[in-house]
Amino acid sequence: MKIVLIVSLAWLAAVANAAPPEPTKILVNGVELHYISVGIGDPLILLHGGQGDYRSWGPQIAALSRYYHVISYSRRYNFPNQNPQTSTHFSVLTEAADLAALIKALHLKKVILVGTSMGAATALALAVEHPNMVRSLVLAEPPLLGLARHFPDGPKLYDDFMQRIQDPAREAFAAGNDEAAMRFFVDGFATPGRFDRLAPEARLGVMQNAGFFRMMTRSESPYPDTDRRALWSLRMPVLVITGEKTVEIHRRIDEELTRMIPRARSATIPAAGHGSPRENPGAFTEVVENFLETSG
């Protein structure tokens, strides 16, 4: 038994560290999306956060593709998609419409959605709009800042986020300083100085996905309100994941989601902040696997 376990872990490590396969480009909802597809079984779609893309889920793809048909795609303004950055009405609702179109184009049945950050917000928005498409949800810290405004101290938390991160990033993008703009977002979701400590490869990945954040700062309503009655109506199993070291506003949003969604469970990933799938991939993947095994 021990030998099999060692071989299995070695195989997973090799697959996780291998270069991802070349993505396929598909045109849906008026835009191009790139995706990779691995494994056989029930369809499971991975939705990356703002700083990531289809390449972000290596450890999770290695583990989950043993049991599921795993699809990892890049959302509309993330690498390597080349979509015009012109809209001023971009939000998670746009991303959810793209996801619905992708599911239909790939002729998938009910899907499992595993998302982090804005990818989690996209997954939740789709579940609210098209619950018949979704079998189960894993939501790692969706930035539902519109929902946060309903907390007793929510307006203060919201204004702090906008004044400390969103507004100065918008000004930096407008001035043509993409690196300064991304420094506000990376440091704001983690700790001061995080951007400057990134390894060159990691910083390149962040900058390749700056287009998403540029569009978020241009949008007239980047963080639309969440229909709380719709959350109560969700009937699929939901896992809400929080990083042990995350910032206060995300922790509060996760607590509210767990309280409001009828079949929601919660889990905390140790030694991780907002980006728990990449900061502690082993613990994150184990929690997701256990949830999927027990949620039916």
PDB file of C-alpha atoms in Angstrom:
ATOM      1  CA  MET A   1       0.000   0.000   0.000  1.00  0.00           C
ATOM      2  CA  LYS A   2       2.817   2.430   0.862  1.00  0.00           C
ATOM      3  CA  ILE A   3       4.545   1.800  -2.455  1.00  0.00           C
ATOM      4  CA  VAL A   4       1.361   2.514  -4.398  1.00  0.00           C
ATOM      5  CA  LEU A   5       0.887   5.758  -2.468  1.00  0.00           C
ATOM      6  CA  ILE A   6       4.435   6.902  -3.195  1.00  0.00           C
ATOM      7  CA  VAL A   7       4.055   6.131  -6.881  1.00  0.00           C
ATOM      8  CA  SER A   8       0.717   7.926  -6.977  1.00  0.00           C
ATOM      9  CA  LEU A   9       2.130  11.045  -5.338  1.00  0.00           C
ATOM     10  CA  ALA A  10       5.133  11.036  -7.639  1.00  0.00           C
ATOM     11  CA  TRP A  11       2.883  10.720 -10.663  1.00  0.00           C
ATOM     12  CA  LEU A  12       0.700  13.594  -9.452  1.00  0.00           C
ATOM     13  CA  ALA A  13       3.733  15.790  -8.896  1.00  0.00           C
ATOM     14  CA  ALA A  14       5.053  15.035 -12.366  1.00  0.00           C
ATOM     15  CA  VAL A  15       1.728  15.803 -14.009  1.00  0.00           C
ATOM     16  CA  ALA A  16       1.197  18.965 -11.952  1.00  0.00           C
ATOM     17  CA  ASN A  17       4.630  20.309 -12.906  1.00  0.00           C
ATOM     18  CA  ALA A  18       4.374  19.348 -16.575  1.00  0.00           C
ATOM     19  CA  ALA A  19       3.650  22.004 -19.173  1.00  0.00           C
ATOM     20  CA  PRO A  20      -0.101  22.240 -19.801  1.00  0.00           C
ATOM     21  CA  PRO A  21      -1.380  21.004 -23.162  1.00  0.00           C
ATOM     22  CA  GLU A  22      -1.932  23.542 -25.900  1.00  0.00           C
ATOM     23  CA  PRO A  23      -5.350  25.152 -25.450  1.00  0.00           C
ATOM     24  CA  THR A  24      -8.228  24.992 -27.888  1.00  0.00           C
ATOM     25  CA  LYS A  25      -9.847  28.251 -29.006  1.00  0.00           C
ATOM     26  CA  ILE A  26     -13.618  28.450 -29.182  1.00  0.00           C
ATOM     27  CA  LEU A  27     -15.880  31.359 -30.140  1.00  0.00           C
ATOM     28  CA  VAL A  28     -18.875  31.836 -27.840  1.00  0.00           C
ATOM     29  CA  ASN A  29     -21.038  34.774 -26.849  1.00  0.00           C
ATOM     30  CA  GLY A  30     -19.191  37.009 -29.312  1.00  0.00           C
ATOM     31  CA  VAL A  31     -15.718  36.398 -27.825  1.00  0.00           C
ATOM     32  CA  GLU A  32     -12.895  33.882 -28.002  1.00  0.00           C
ATOM     33  CA  LEU A  33     -12.104  31.644 -25.051  1.00  0.00           C
ATOM     34  CA  HIS A  34      -9.166  29.257 -24.729  1.00  0.00           C
ATOM     35  CA  TYR A  35      -9.524  26.018 -22.788  1.00  0.00           C
ATOM     36  CA  ILE A  36      -7.925  22.667 -22.106  1.00  0.00           C
ATOM     37  CA  SER A  37      -9.839  19.429 -21.540  1.00  0.00           C
ATOM     38  CA  VAL A  38      -8.447  16.440 -19.619  1.00  0.00           C
ATOM     39  CA  GLY A  39      -9.922  13.220 -18.253  1.00  0.00           C
ATOM     40  CA  ILE A  40     -13.152  11.250 -18.569  1.00  0.00           C
ATOM     41  CA  GLY A  41     -16.207  11.361 -16.341  1.00  0.00           C
ATOM     42  CA  ASP A  42     -18.678  13.947 -15.114  1.00  0.00           C
ATOM     43  CA  PRO A  43     -17.775  17.423 -16.392  1.00  0.00           C
ATOM     44  CA  LEU A  44     -15.935  19.687 -13.953  1.00  0.00           C
ATOM     45  CA  ILE A  45     -15.011  23.234 -14.931  1.00  0.00           C
ATOM     46  CA  LEU A  46     -12.211  25.155 -13.211  1.00  0.00           C
ATOM     47  CA  LEU A  47     -12.562  28.944 -13.064  1.00  0.00           C
ATOM     48  CA  HIS A  48      -9.397  30.900 -12.276  1.00  0.00           C
ATOM     49  CA  GLY A  49      -9.083  34.199 -10.432  1.00  0.00           C
ATOM     50  CA  GLY A  50      -8.247  37.590 -11.899  1.00  0.00           C
ATOM     51  CA  GLN A  51      -4.481  37.085 -11.851  1.00  0.00           C
ATOM     52  CA  GLY A  52      -4.683  33.641 -13.463  1.00  0.00           C
ATOM     53  CA  ASP A  53      -5.809  31.846 -16.598  1.00  0.00           C
ATOM     54  CA  TYR A  54      -6.312  28.290 -17.881  1.00  0.00           C
ATOM     55  CA  ARG A  55      -2.757  27.421 -16.771  1.00  0.00           C
ATOM     56  CA  SER A  56      -3.438  28.176 -13.102  1.00  0.00           C
ATOM     57  CA  TRP A  57      -4.818  24.802 -12.024  1.00  0.00           C
ATOM     58  CA  GLY A  58      -1.951  22.339 -12.574  1.00  0.00           C
ATOM     59  CA  PRO A  59      -2.154  20.434  -9.242  1.00  0.00           C
ATOM     60  CA  GLN A  60      -5.955  20.365  -9.319  1.00  0.00           C
ATOM     61  CA  ILE A  61      -6.085  19.117 -12.914  1.00  0.00           C
ATOM     62  CA  ALA A  62      -3.614  16.337 -12.084  1.00  0.00           C
ATOM     63  CA  ALA A  63      -5.744  15.128  -9.189  1.00  0.00           C
ATOM     64  CA  LEU A  64      -9.289  15.724 -10.415  1.00  0.00           C
ATOM     65  CA  SER A  65      -8.829  14.435 -13.974  1.00  0.00           C
ATOM     66  CA  ARG A  66      -8.442  10.931 -12.541  1.00  0.00           C
ATOM     67  CA  TYR A  67     -12.179  10.944 -11.842  1.00  0.00           C
ATOM     68  CA  TYR A  68     -13.706  13.806 -13.841  1.00  0.00           C
ATOM     69  CA  HIS A  69     -13.715  15.367 -17.275  1.00  0.00           C
ATOM     70  CA  VAL A  70     -11.853  18.520 -16.266  1.00  0.00           C
ATOM     71  CA  ILE A  71     -12.048  21.715 -18.303  1.00  0.00           C
ATOM     72  CA  SER A  72      -9.906  24.729 -17.450  1.00  0.00           C
ATOM     73  CA  TYR A  73     -10.560  27.854 -19.489  1.00  0.00           C
ATOM     74  CA  SER A  74      -9.393  31.455 -19.620  1.00  0.00           C
ATOM     75  CA  ARG A  75     -12.128  33.970 -18.971  1.00  0.00           C
ATOM     76  CA  ARG A  76     -12.825  36.684 -21.519  1.00  0.00           C
ATOM     77  CA  TYR A  77      -9.992  39.156 -20.770  1.00  0.00           C
ATOM     78  CA  ASN A  78      -7.374  36.718 -19.504  1.00  0.00           C
ATOM     79  CA  PHE A  79      -4.392  35.184 -21.311  1.00  0.00           C
ATOM     80  CA  PRO A  80      -4.232  34.206 -24.145  1.00  0.00           C
ATOM     81  CA  ASN A  81      -7.622  35.540 -25.292  1.00  0.00           C
ATOM     82  CA  GLN A  82      -7.544  38.512 -27.629  1.00  0.00           C
ATOM     83  CA  ASN A  83     -10.893  40.233 -27.136  1.00  0.00           C
ATOM     84  CA  PRO A  84     -11.487  43.978 -27.624  1.00  0.00           C
ATOM     85  CA  GLN A  85     -11.292  45.874 -24.336  1.00  0.00           C
ATOM     86  CA  THR A  86     -13.977  48.428 -25.060  1.00  0.00           C
ATOM     87  CA  SER A  87     -17.025  47.736 -22.863  1.00  0.00           C
ATOM     88  CA  THR A  88     -17.877  49.940 -19.895  1.00  0.00           C
ATOM     89  CA  HIS A  89     -20.514  47.487 -18.624  1.00  0.00           C
ATOM     90  CA  PHE A  90     -18.230  44.565 -17.820  1.00  0.00           C
ATOM     91  CA  SER A  91     -18.929  42.559 -14.653  1.00  0.00           C
ATOM     92  CA  VAL A  92     -19.254  39.039 -13.290  1.00  0.00           C
ATOM     93  CA  LEU A  93     -22.600  38.850 -15.097  1.00  0.00           C
ATOM     94  CA  THR A  94     -20.735  39.144 -18.409  1.00  0.00           C
ATOM     95  CA  GLU A  95     -18.431  36.326 -17.364  1.00  0.00           C
ATOM     96  CA  ALA A  96     -21.387  34.155 -16.312  1.00  0.00           C
ATOM     97  CA  ALA A  97     -23.018  34.620 -19.718  1.00  0.00           C
ATOM     98  CA  ASP A  98     -19.747  33.512 -21.339  1.00  0.00           C
ATOM     99  CA  LEU A  99     -19.652  30.435 -19.105  1.00  0.00           C
ATOM    100  CA  ALA A 100     -23.230  29.477 -19.973  1.00  0.00           C
ATOM    101  CA  ALA A 101     -22.406  29.786 -23.670  1.00  0.00           C
ATOM    102  CA  LEU A 102     -19.267  27.657 -23.220  1.00  0.00           C
ATOM    103  CA  ILE A 103     -21.207  24.899 -21.449  1.00  0.00           C
ATOM    104  CA  LYS A 104     -23.754  24.835 -24.262  1.00  0.00           C
ATOM    105  CA  ALA A 105     -21.107  24.917 -26.994  1.00  0.00           C
ATOM    106  CA  LEU A 106     -19.283  21.947 -25.457  1.00  0.00           C
ATOM    107  CA  HIS A 107     -22.583  20.033 -25.127  1.00  0.00           C
ATOM    108  CA  LEU A 108     -22.034  19.389 -21.437  1.00  0.00           C
ATOM    109  CA  LYS A 109     -24.629  18.052 -19.052  1.00  0.00           C
ATOM    110  CA  LYS A 110     -24.896  19.353 -15.490  1.00  0.00           C
ATOM    111  CA  VAL A 111     -21.456  20.548 -14.493  1.00  0.00           C
ATOM    112  CA  ILE A 112     -19.423  20.810 -11.325  1.00  0.00           C
ATOM    113  CA  LEU A 113     -17.936  24.302 -10.972  1.00  0.00           C
ATOM    114  CA  VAL A 114     -14.777  24.967  -8.963  1.00  0.00           C
ATOM    115  CA  GLY A 115     -13.846  28.633  -8.869  1.00  0.00           C
ATOM    116  CA  THR A 116     -11.534  30.988  -7.046  1.00  0.00           C
ATOM    117  CA  SER A 117     -11.937  34.742  -6.591  1.00  0.00           C
ATOM    118  CA  MET A 118     -13.680  36.234  -9.628  1.00  0.00           C
ATOM    119  CA  GLY A 119     -13.940  32.733 -11.078  1.00  0.00           C
ATOM    120  CA  ALA A 120     -15.935  31.744  -7.992  1.00  0.00           C
ATOM    121  CA  ALA A 121     -18.153  34.808  -8.421  1.00  0.00           C
ATOM    122  CA  THR A 122     -18.701  33.764 -12.045  1.00  0.00           C
ATOM    123  CA  ALA A 123     -19.655  30.233 -10.981  1.00  0.00           C
ATOM    124  CA  LEU A 124     -22.123  31.542  -8.405  1.00  0.00           C
ATOM    125  CA  ALA A 125     -23.676  33.991 -10.875  1.00  0.00           C
ATOM    126  CA  LEU A 126     -24.225  31.163 -13.350  1.00  0.00           C
ATOM    127  CA  ALA A 127     -25.795  28.963 -10.648  1.00  0.00           C
ATOM    128  CA  VAL A 128     -28.217  31.754  -9.757  1.00  0.00           C
ATOM    129  CA  GLU A 129     -29.132  32.412 -13.383  1.00  0.00           C
ATOM    130  CA  HIS A 130     -29.108  28.805 -14.645  1.00  0.00           C
ATOM    131  CA  PRO A 131     -29.392  26.420 -11.664  1.00  0.00           C
ATOM    132  CA  ASN A 132     -30.324  23.567 -14.003  1.00  0.00           C
ATOM    133  CA  MET A 133     -26.810  23.692 -15.467  1.00  0.00           C
ATOM    134  CA  VAL A 134     -25.006  23.160 -12.158  1.00  0.00           C
ATOM    135  CA  ARG A 135     -24.546  19.931 -10.204  1.00  0.00           C
ATOM    136  CA  SER A 136     -22.408  21.353  -7.381  1.00  0.00           C
ATOM    137  CA  LEU A 137     -20.327  24.436  -6.563  1.00  0.00           C
ATOM    138  CA  VAL A 138     -16.971  25.091  -4.956  1.00  0.00           C
ATOM    139  CA  LEU A 139     -16.513  28.789  -4.199  1.00  0.00           C
ATOM    140  CA  ALA A 140     -13.144  30.038  -2.962  1.00  0.00           C
ATOM    141  CA  GLU A 141     -13.581  33.628  -1.813  1.00  0.00           C
ATOM    142  CA  PRO A 142     -15.811  35.183  -4.491  1.00  0.00           C
ATOM    143  CA  PRO A 143     -15.331  38.985  -4.255  1.00  0.00           C
ATOM    144  CA  LEU A 144     -19.027  39.824  -3.912  1.00  0.00           C
ATOM    145  CA  LEU A 145     -18.410  43.388  -2.814  1.00  0.00           C
ATOM    146  CA  GLY A 146     -21.986  44.352  -3.634  1.00  0.00           C
ATOM    147  CA  LEU A 147     -23.160  41.808  -1.057  1.00  0.00           C
ATOM    148  CA  ALA A 148     -20.682  43.158   1.475  1.00  0.00           C
ATOM    149  CA  ARG A 149     -22.345  46.560   1.347  1.00  0.00           C
ATOM    150  CA  HIS A 150     -25.329  45.052   3.210  1.00  0.00           C
ATOM    151  CA  PHE A 151     -23.235  44.193   6.286  1.00  0.00           C
ATOM    152  CA  PRO A 152     -23.619  46.554   9.271  1.00  0.00           C
ATOM    153  CA  ASP A 153     -20.114  47.865   8.599  1.00  0.00           C
ATOM    154  CA  GLY A 154     -20.209  46.884   4.920  1.00  0.00           C
ATOM    155  CA  PRO A 155     -20.132  50.365   3.411  1.00  0.00           C
ATOM    156  CA  LYS A 156     -16.912  51.049   5.320  1.00  0.00           C
ATOM    157  CA  LEU A 157     -15.325  47.796   4.090  1.00  0.00           C
ATOM    158  CA  TYR A 158     -16.461  48.521   0.530  1.00  0.00           C
ATOM    159  CA  ASP A 159     -15.185  52.110   0.556  1.00  0.00           C
ATOM    160  CA  ASP A 160     -11.855  50.971   1.970  1.00  0.00           C
ATOM    161  CA  PHE A 161     -11.437  48.480  -0.886  1.00  0.00           C
ATOM    162  CA  MET A 162     -12.326  51.058  -3.515  1.00  0.00           C
ATOM    163  CA  GLN A 163     -10.102  53.813  -2.086  1.00  0.00           C
ATOM    164  CA  ARG A 164      -7.140  51.588  -1.301  1.00  0.00           C
ATOM    165  CA  ILE A 165      -7.143  49.320  -4.385  1.00  0.00           C
ATOM    166  CA  GLN A 166      -9.711  49.945  -7.120  1.00  0.00           C
ATOM    167  CA  ASP A 167      -9.460  53.736  -7.486  1.00  0.00           C
ATOM    168  CA  PRO A 168      -5.650  54.066  -7.498  1.00  0.00           C
ATOM    169  CA  ALA A 169      -5.399  51.078  -9.868  1.00  0.00           C
ATOM    170  CA  ARG A 170      -7.842  52.767 -12.235  1.00  0.00           C
ATOM    171  CA  GLU A 171      -5.733  55.919 -12.196  1.00  0.00           C
ATOM    172  CA  ALA A 172      -2.564  53.922 -12.872  1.00  0.00           C
ATOM    173  CA  PHE A 173      -4.157  52.099 -15.815  1.00  0.00           C
ATOM    174  CA  ALA A 174      -5.405  55.399 -17.230  1.00  0.00           C
ATOM    175  CA  ALA A 175      -1.859  56.760 -17.006  1.00  0.00           C
ATOM    176  CA  GLY A 176      -0.534  53.740 -18.911  1.00  0.00           C
ATOM    177  CA  ASN A 177       1.287  52.296 -15.903  1.00  0.00           C
ATOM    178  CA  ASP A 178      -0.017  48.727 -15.882  1.00  0.00           C
ATOM    179  CA  GLU A 179       2.651  47.516 -13.470  1.00  0.00           C
ATOM    180  CA  ALA A 180       1.694  50.077 -10.823  1.00  0.00           C
ATOM    181  CA  ALA A 181      -1.962  49.183 -11.295  1.00  0.00           C
ATOM    182  CA  MET A 182      -1.309  45.487 -10.786  1.00  0.00           C
ATOM    183  CA  ARG A 183       0.826  46.231  -7.736  1.00  0.00           C
ATOM    184  CA  PHE A 184      -2.264  47.766  -6.085  1.00  0.00           C
ATOM    185  CA  PHE A 185      -4.337  44.645  -6.803  1.00  0.00           C
ATOM    186  CA  VAL A 186      -1.713  42.039  -5.892  1.00  0.00           C
ATOM    187  CA  ASP A 187      -0.676  43.781  -2.668  1.00  0.00           C
ATOM    188  CA  GLY A 188      -4.281  44.623  -1.802  1.00  0.00           C
ATOM    189  CA  PHE A 189      -5.411  41.003  -1.950  1.00  0.00           C
ATOM    190  CA  ALA A 190      -2.357  39.808   0.001  1.00  0.00           C
ATOM    191  CA  THR A 191       0.171  41.946   1.893  1.00  0.00           C
ATOM    192  CA  PRO A 192       2.158  45.087   1.031  1.00  0.00           C
ATOM    193  CA  GLY A 193       5.215  44.230  -1.036  1.00  0.00           C
ATOM    194  CA  ARG A 194       3.789  40.975  -2.407  1.00  0.00           C
ATOM    195  CA  PHE A 195       4.002  42.135  -6.037  1.00  0.00           C
ATOM    196  CA  ASP A 196       7.679  43.079  -5.755  1.00  0.00           C
ATOM    197  CA  ARG A 197       8.484  39.712  -4.150  1.00  0.00           C
ATOM    198  CA  LEU A 198       6.980  37.719  -7.017  1.00  0.00           C
ATOM    199  CA  ALA A 199       9.358  35.519  -8.980  1.00  0.00           C
ATOM    200  CA  PRO A 200       9.876  36.728 -12.569  1.00  0.00           C
ATOM    201  CA  GLU A 201       7.685  33.959 -14.027  1.00  0.00           C
ATOM    202  CA  ALA A 202       4.880  34.690 -11.577  1.00  0.00           C
ATOM    203  CA  ARG A 203       5.059  38.427 -12.277  1.00  0.00           C
ATOM    204  CA  LEU A 204       4.915  37.752 -16.013  1.00  0.00           C
ATOM    205  CA  GLY A 205       1.736  35.711 -15.487  1.00  0.00           C
ATOM    206  CA  VAL A 206       0.167  38.532 -13.497  1.00  0.00           C
ATOM    207  CA  MET A 207       0.997  41.104 -16.165  1.00  0.00           C
ATOM    208  CA  GLN A 208      -0.314  38.848 -18.931  1.00  0.00           C
ATOM    209  CA  ASN A 209      -3.683  39.032 -17.171  1.00  0.00           C
ATOM    210  CA  ALA A 210      -3.722  42.758 -16.482  1.00  0.00           C
ATOM    211  CA  GLY A 211      -6.425  43.196 -19.133  1.00  0.00           C
ATOM    212  CA  PHE A 212      -9.059  41.732 -16.829  1.00  0.00           C
ATOM    213  CA  PHE A 213      -8.276  44.240 -14.095  1.00  0.00           C
ATOM    214  CA  ARG A 214      -8.129  47.085 -16.600  1.00  0.00           C
ATOM    215  CA  MET A 215     -11.662  46.251 -17.664  1.00  0.00           C
ATOM    216  CA  MET A 216     -12.827  45.998 -14.049  1.00  0.00           C
ATOM    217  CA  THR A 217     -11.559  49.516 -13.378  1.00  0.00           C
ATOM    218  CA  ARG A 218     -13.235  50.869 -16.516  1.00  0.00           C
ATOM    219  CA  SER A 219     -16.594  49.314 -15.732  1.00  0.00           C
ATOM    220  CA  GLU A 220     -19.434  51.490 -14.486  1.00  0.00           C
ATOM    221  CA  SER A 221     -20.635  48.671 -12.180  1.00  0.00           C
ATOM    222  CA  PRO A 222     -17.791  46.185 -11.610  1.00  0.00           C
ATOM    223  CA  TYR A 223     -19.301  44.682  -8.455  1.00  0.00           C
ATOM    224  CA  PRO A 224     -23.068  44.324  -8.932  1.00  0.00           C
ATOM    225  CA  ASP A 225     -25.287  43.501  -5.989  1.00  0.00           C
ATOM    226  CA  THR A 226     -26.112  39.876  -5.218  1.00  0.00           C
ATOM    227  CA  ASP A 227     -29.745  38.768  -5.071  1.00  0.00           C
ATOM    228  CA  ARG A 228     -29.931  37.373  -1.558  1.00  0.00           C
ATOM    229  CA  ARG A 229     -33.295  35.733  -2.224  1.00  0.00           C
ATOM    230  CA  ALA A 230     -31.694  33.862  -5.114  1.00  0.00           C
ATOM    231  CA  LEU A 231     -29.009  32.557  -2.757  1.00  0.00           C
ATOM    232  CA  TRP A 232     -31.704  31.104  -0.517  1.00  0.00           C
ATOM    233  CA  SER A 233     -33.235  29.368  -3.540  1.00  0.00           C
ATOM    234  CA  LEU A 234     -30.081  27.442  -4.522  1.00  0.00           C
ATOM    235  CA  ARG A 235     -30.492  23.706  -3.975  1.00  0.00           C
ATOM    236  CA  MET A 236     -27.209  22.228  -5.182  1.00  0.00           C
ATOM    237  CA  PRO A 237     -24.412  21.305  -2.724  1.00  0.00           C
ATOM    238  CA  VAL A 238     -22.020  24.219  -2.194  1.00  0.00           C
ATOM    239  CA  LEU A 239     -18.600  24.368  -0.568  1.00  0.00           C
ATOM    240  CA  VAL A 240     -17.328  27.804   0.498  1.00  0.00           C
ATOM    241  CA  ILE A 241     -13.549  27.893   0.925  1.00  0.00           C
ATOM    242  CA  THR A 242     -11.662  30.574   2.847  1.00  0.00           C
ATOM    243  CA  GLY A 243      -7.922  31.058   3.186  1.00  0.00           C
ATOM    244  CA  GLU A 244      -6.757  31.156   6.781  1.00  0.00           C
ATOM    245  CA  LYS A 245      -4.812  34.385   6.140  1.00  0.00           C
ATOM    246  CA  THR A 246      -7.262  36.167   3.875  1.00  0.00           C
ATOM    247  CA  VAL A 247      -8.365  39.782   4.281  1.00  0.00           C
ATOM    248  CA  GLU A 248     -11.396  40.713   6.374  1.00  0.00           C
ATOM    249  CA  ILE A 249     -13.840  41.576   3.601  1.00  0.00           C
ATOM    250  CA  HIS A 250     -13.433  38.169   1.933  1.00  0.00           C
ATOM    251  CA  ARG A 251     -13.807  36.346   5.241  1.00  0.00           C
ATOM    252  CA  ARG A 252     -17.036  38.176   5.949  1.00  0.00           C
ATOM    253  CA  ILE A 253     -18.457  37.502   2.491  1.00  0.00           C
ATOM    254  CA  ASP A 254     -17.700  33.783   2.848  1.00  0.00           C
ATOM    255  CA  GLU A 255     -19.426  33.651   6.227  1.00  0.00           C
ATOM    256  CA  GLU A 256     -22.519  35.295   4.770  1.00  0.00           C
ATOM    257  CA  LEU A 257     -22.641  32.913   1.809  1.00  0.00           C
ATOM    258  CA  THR A 258     -22.373  29.904   4.108  1.00  0.00           C
ATOM    259  CA  ARG A 259     -25.211  31.260   6.211  1.00  0.00           C
ATOM    260  CA  MET A 260     -27.513  32.085   3.302  1.00  0.00           C
ATOM    261  CA  ILE A 261     -27.106  29.136   0.912  1.00  0.00           C
ATOM    262  CA  PRO A 262     -29.176  26.183   2.239  1.00  0.00           C
ATOM    263  CA  ARG A 263     -26.768  23.325   1.430  1.00  0.00           C
ATOM    264  CA  ALA A 264     -23.520  25.229   1.936  1.00  0.00           C
ATOM    265  CA  ARG A 265     -20.568  23.864   3.872  1.00  0.00           C
ATOM    266  CA  SER A 266     -17.420  25.759   4.733  1.00  0.00           C
ATOM    267  CA  ALA A 267     -13.726  24.918   4.858  1.00  0.00           C
ATOM    268  CA  THR A 268     -10.601  26.850   5.779  1.00  0.00           C
ATOM    269  CA  ILE A 269      -7.308  26.294   3.977  1.00  0.00           C
ATOM    270  CA  PRO A 270      -4.342  26.651   6.360  1.00  0.00           C
ATOM    271  CA  ALA A 271      -1.260  28.676   5.464  1.00  0.00           C
ATOM    272  CA  ALA A 272      -3.083  30.397   2.600  1.00  0.00           C
ATOM    273  CA  GLY A 273      -4.649  33.737   1.834  1.00  0.00           C
ATOM    274  CA  HIS A 274      -6.987  34.796  -0.964  1.00  0.00           C
ATOM    275  CA  GLY A 275      -5.239  32.578  -3.524  1.00  0.00           C
ATOM    276  CA  SER A 276      -5.603  29.280  -1.663  1.00  0.00           C
ATOM    277  CA  PRO A 277      -5.560  26.981  -4.759  1.00  0.00           C
ATOM    278  CA  ARG A 278      -2.015  28.092  -5.587  1.00  0.00           C
ATOM    279  CA  GLU A 279      -0.793  28.987  -2.079  1.00  0.00           C
ATOM    280  CA  ASN A 280      -1.643  25.599  -0.558  1.00  0.00           C
ATOM    281  CA  PRO A 281      -2.658  23.402  -3.512  1.00  0.00           C
ATOM    282  CA  GLY A 282      -2.447  20.115  -1.625  1.00  0.00           C
ATOM    283  CA  ALA A 283      -4.852  21.153   1.117  1.00  0.00           C
ATOM    284  CA  PHE A 284      -7.171  22.892  -1.333  1.00  0.00           C
ATOM    285  CA  THR A 285      -7.382  19.881  -3.626  1.00  0.00           C
ATOM    286  CA  GLU A 286      -7.960  17.482  -0.735  1.00  0.00           C
ATOM    287  CA  VAL A 287     -10.851  19.594   0.570  1.00  0.00           C
ATOM    288  CA  VAL A 288     -12.431  19.740  -2.889  1.00  0.00           C
ATOM    289  CA  GLU A 289     -12.062  15.990  -3.449  1.00  0.00           C
ATOM    290  CA  ASN A 290     -13.632  15.193  -0.089  1.00  0.00           C
ATOM    291  CA  PHE A 291     -16.540  17.527  -0.779  1.00  0.00           C
ATOM    292  CA  LEU A 292     -17.220  16.031  -4.208  1.00  0.00           C
ATOM    293  CA  GLU A 293     -17.044  12.479  -2.831  1.00  0.00           C
ATOM    294  CA  THR A 294     -19.574  13.185  -0.094  1.00  0.00           C
ATOM    295  CA  SER A 295     -21.951  15.634  -1.784  1.00  0.00           C
ATOM    296  CA  GLY A 296     -23.380  13.170  -4.289  1.00  0.00           C
TER     297      GLY A 296
END
